[in-house]
Amino acid sequence: EKASFDKSQYSLTDAASLWVVVNKLSPIQPQSYVPDDLVLPNVSQRVPGVEQMKLRSQAAAAIEKMFAAAAADGYNLQITTAFRGYNYQNTLYSGYVSSQGQAAADAQSARPGYSEHHGGDALDISTPGEPPAEESFEQTAGFAWLRQRAAGSRP
């Protein structure tokens, strides 16, 4: 029997839902939303202790398990950035627009209110010592470890 998805149980539009869809085509509503259960995961963080390293509690617990599994296999990972509210995303996006123009900014960043990070479940991961959010992370053993274990990944 094929499983079905109950939209009434798992909202794709309610900002507080773990299933909310936020991307470049679908903004979070309201734009002032801040998850009420943001916590600092007990893992390595590029900038320890700041709001942008926080995740919703369920995501934080999962990341702690994942980072512990990576460490057990000899790979060190860190959070580069996690929760980004409207104002912080506006600062990032505006900086890209100022330095590179709007087309380049749109290619590499989400506009404020349209970032997956706004929901508190998305994060960027790197290896300590690597530049944050760089494509060079794809060349690391830590990235290979993640890719091998990612849901739906292909060898």
mmCIF file of C-alpha atoms in Angstrom:
data_model
loop_
_atom_site.group_PDB
_atom_site.id
_atom_site.type_symbol
_atom_site.label_atom_id
_atom_site.label_comp_id
_atom_site.label_asym_id
_atom_site.label_seq_id
_atom_site.Cartn_x
_atom_site.Cartn_y
_atom_site.Cartn_z
ATOM 1 C CA GLU A 1 0.000 0.000 0.000
ATOM 2 C CA LYS A 2 1.353 3.396 -0.986
ATOM 3 C CA ALA A 3 1.815 5.880 1.866
ATOM 4 C CA SER A 4 0.046 9.197 1.516
ATOM 5 C CA PHE A 5 1.030 12.642 2.715
ATOM 6 C CA ASP A 6 -1.518 14.312 4.976
ATOM 7 C CA LYS A 7 -1.198 18.056 4.300
ATOM 8 C CA SER A 8 -3.494 18.836 7.212
ATOM 9 C CA GLN A 9 -1.045 17.120 9.582
ATOM 10 C CA TYR A 10 2.126 18.511 8.003
ATOM 11 C CA SER A 11 1.702 22.079 6.840
ATOM 12 C CA LEU A 12 3.907 23.219 3.984
ATOM 13 C CA THR A 13 3.075 26.900 4.598
ATOM 14 C CA ASP A 14 2.928 27.315 8.408
ATOM 15 C CA ALA A 15 6.273 28.832 9.426
ATOM 16 C CA ALA A 16 6.327 26.743 12.631
ATOM 17 C CA SER A 17 5.882 23.448 10.750
ATOM 18 C CA LEU A 18 8.900 21.183 10.332
ATOM 19 C CA TRP A 19 7.626 20.674 6.773
ATOM 20 C CA VAL A 20 7.392 24.362 5.796
ATOM 21 C CA VAL A 21 8.705 25.029 2.294
ATOM 22 C CA VAL A 22 10.911 28.112 2.095
ATOM 23 C CA ASN A 23 12.994 28.752 -0.991
ATOM 24 C CA LYS A 24 13.628 31.357 -3.678
ATOM 25 C CA LEU A 25 10.045 30.944 -4.932
ATOM 26 C CA SER A 26 8.237 30.472 -1.622
ATOM 27 C CA PRO A 27 8.792 32.990 1.196
ATOM 28 C CA ILE A 28 8.299 32.327 4.875
ATOM 29 C CA GLN A 29 5.253 34.037 6.372
ATOM 30 C CA PRO A 30 5.379 36.114 8.425
ATOM 31 C CA GLN A 31 8.796 37.484 7.545
ATOM 32 C CA SER A 32 9.303 38.345 11.223
ATOM 33 C CA TYR A 33 9.061 34.645 12.168
ATOM 34 C CA VAL A 34 11.627 33.309 14.627
ATOM 35 C CA PRO A 35 11.296 29.686 15.799
ATOM 36 C CA ASP A 36 10.476 29.485 19.506
ATOM 37 C CA ASP A 37 12.760 26.505 20.117
ATOM 38 C CA LEU A 38 16.121 27.694 18.736
ATOM 39 C CA VAL A 39 19.087 26.165 20.578
ATOM 40 C CA LEU A 40 22.826 26.032 20.120
ATOM 41 C CA PRO A 41 23.761 22.484 19.100
ATOM 42 C CA ASN A 42 26.592 20.975 21.111
ATOM 43 C CA VAL A 43 28.903 20.717 18.076
ATOM 44 C CA SER A 44 31.789 22.677 16.595
ATOM 45 C CA GLN A 45 30.682 26.082 15.293
ATOM 46 C CA ARG A 46 32.576 28.506 13.044
ATOM 47 C CA VAL A 47 31.469 31.414 15.256
ATOM 48 C CA PRO A 48 30.557 29.790 18.584
ATOM 49 C CA GLY A 49 27.521 30.944 20.506
ATOM 50 C CA VAL A 50 25.892 33.412 18.109
ATOM 51 C CA GLU A 51 22.279 33.252 16.961
ATOM 52 C CA GLN A 52 23.332 32.284 13.425
ATOM 53 C CA MET A 53 24.648 28.951 14.798
ATOM 54 C CA LYS A 54 21.282 28.017 16.348
ATOM 55 C CA LEU A 55 18.839 25.423 15.046
ATOM 56 C CA ARG A 56 15.379 24.292 16.032
ATOM 57 C CA SER A 57 15.666 21.744 18.828
ATOM 58 C CA GLN A 58 14.758 18.724 16.678
ATOM 59 C CA ALA A 59 17.295 19.669 13.999
ATOM 60 C CA ALA A 60 19.936 20.403 16.657
ATOM 61 C CA ALA A 61 19.501 16.932 18.177
ATOM 62 C CA ALA A 62 19.861 15.310 14.743
ATOM 63 C CA ILE A 63 22.987 17.345 13.928
ATOM 64 C CA GLU A 64 24.572 16.402 17.248
ATOM 65 C CA LYS A 65 24.076 12.716 16.384
ATOM 66 C CA MET A 66 25.404 13.204 12.861
ATOM 67 C CA PHE A 67 28.490 15.123 13.978
ATOM 68 C CA ALA A 68 29.175 12.476 16.685
ATOM 69 C CA ALA A 69 28.979 9.740 14.025
ATOM 70 C CA ALA A 70 31.374 11.709 11.809
ATOM 71 C CA ALA A 71 33.792 12.186 14.708
ATOM 72 C CA ALA A 72 33.624 8.457 15.524
ATOM 73 C CA ASP A 73 34.692 7.800 11.931
ATOM 74 C CA GLY A 74 37.519 10.362 12.212
ATOM 75 C CA TYR A 75 35.910 13.349 10.445
ATOM 76 C CA ASN A 76 35.636 16.789 11.999
ATOM 77 C CA LEU A 77 32.755 18.955 10.861
ATOM 78 C CA GLN A 78 31.466 22.340 11.955
ATOM 79 C CA ILE A 79 28.408 24.504 11.502
ATOM 80 C CA THR A 80 29.239 27.431 9.257
ATOM 81 C CA THR A 81 25.824 29.070 9.572
ATOM 82 C CA ALA A 82 22.346 27.948 10.579
ATOM 83 C CA PHE A 83 19.349 30.145 11.526
ATOM 84 C CA ARG A 84 19.197 33.394 9.632
ATOM 85 C CA GLY A 85 16.288 35.688 10.319
ATOM 86 C CA TYR A 86 15.031 38.352 7.948
ATOM 87 C CA ASN A 87 17.384 41.138 9.094
ATOM 88 C CA TYR A 88 20.523 39.013 8.982
ATOM 89 C CA GLN A 89 19.628 37.609 5.546
ATOM 90 C CA ASN A 90 18.932 41.161 4.358
ATOM 91 C CA THR A 91 22.440 42.180 5.451
ATOM 92 C CA LEU A 92 24.015 39.229 3.600
ATOM 93 C CA TYR A 93 21.966 39.674 0.444
ATOM 94 C CA SER A 94 22.455 43.458 0.343
ATOM 95 C CA GLY A 95 26.213 42.938 0.684
ATOM 96 C CA TYR A 96 26.231 40.621 -2.330
ATOM 97 C CA VAL A 97 24.134 43.089 -4.343
ATOM 98 C CA SER A 98 26.489 45.962 -3.429
ATOM 99 C CA SER A 99 29.665 44.083 -4.256
ATOM 100 C CA GLN A 100 28.577 41.914 -7.218
ATOM 101 C CA GLY A 101 25.259 43.199 -8.535
ATOM 102 C CA GLN A 102 21.748 41.812 -8.195
ATOM 103 C CA ALA A 103 22.055 39.042 -10.811
ATOM 104 C CA ALA A 104 25.105 37.567 -9.066
ATOM 105 C CA ALA A 105 23.471 38.006 -5.666
ATOM 106 C CA ASP A 106 20.362 36.143 -6.849
ATOM 107 C CA ALA A 107 22.525 33.324 -8.207
ATOM 108 C CA GLN A 108 24.307 32.691 -4.910
ATOM 109 C CA SER A 109 22.026 33.942 -2.170
ATOM 110 C CA ALA A 110 18.383 34.029 -1.211
ATOM 111 C CA ARG A 111 16.549 37.297 -0.837
ATOM 112 C CA PRO A 112 15.428 38.153 2.707
ATOM 113 C CA GLY A 113 12.397 36.074 3.678
ATOM 114 C CA TYR A 114 13.185 33.453 1.018
ATOM 115 C CA SER A 115 16.104 31.680 2.714
ATOM 116 C CA GLU A 116 15.759 28.049 3.815
ATOM 117 C CA HIS A 117 17.799 29.069 6.873
ATOM 118 C CA HIS A 118 14.911 31.245 8.114
ATOM 119 C CA GLY A 119 12.953 28.214 9.346
ATOM 120 C CA GLY A 120 15.735 27.129 11.695
ATOM 121 C CA ASP A 121 16.222 23.676 10.160
ATOM 122 C CA ALA A 122 18.822 24.388 7.460
ATOM 123 C CA LEU A 123 22.532 24.772 8.017
ATOM 124 C CA ASP A 124 25.786 25.009 6.130
ATOM 125 C CA ILE A 125 28.539 22.588 7.111
ATOM 126 C CA SER A 126 32.273 22.841 6.610
ATOM 127 C CA THR A 127 35.497 21.351 7.894
ATOM 128 C CA PRO A 128 37.344 23.424 10.515
ATOM 129 C CA GLY A 129 40.091 25.421 8.817
ATOM 130 C CA GLU A 130 38.277 25.591 5.474
ATOM 131 C CA PRO A 131 36.844 28.904 4.269
ATOM 132 C CA PRO A 132 33.127 29.041 5.160
ATOM 133 C CA ALA A 133 30.588 28.113 2.487
ATOM 134 C CA GLU A 134 33.221 27.479 -0.144
ATOM 135 C CA GLU A 135 33.020 25.011 -2.998
ATOM 136 C CA SER A 136 36.385 23.672 -1.797
ATOM 137 C CA PHE A 137 34.469 21.803 0.932
ATOM 138 C CA GLU A 138 33.343 19.428 -1.820
ATOM 139 C CA GLN A 139 36.963 18.276 -2.086
ATOM 140 C CA THR A 140 37.265 17.264 1.584
ATOM 141 C CA ALA A 141 37.014 13.828 3.156
ATOM 142 C CA GLY A 142 34.316 15.234 5.459
ATOM 143 C CA PHE A 143 32.154 16.086 2.457
ATOM 144 C CA ALA A 144 32.669 12.590 1.033
ATOM 145 C CA TRP A 145 31.574 11.137 4.390
ATOM 146 C CA LEU A 146 28.422 13.285 4.351
ATOM 147 C CA ARG A 147 27.602 12.465 0.748
ATOM 148 C CA GLN A 148 27.857 8.719 1.372
ATOM 149 C CA ARG A 149 25.330 9.015 4.188
ATOM 150 C CA ALA A 150 22.922 11.595 2.758
ATOM 151 C CA ALA A 151 19.396 10.464 2.053
ATOM 152 C CA GLY A 152 18.946 9.913 -1.647
ATOM 153 C CA SER A 153 22.643 10.386 -2.433
ATOM 154 C CA ARG A 154 24.310 8.535 -5.227
ATOM 155 C CA PRO A 155 27.839 7.128 -5.167
#
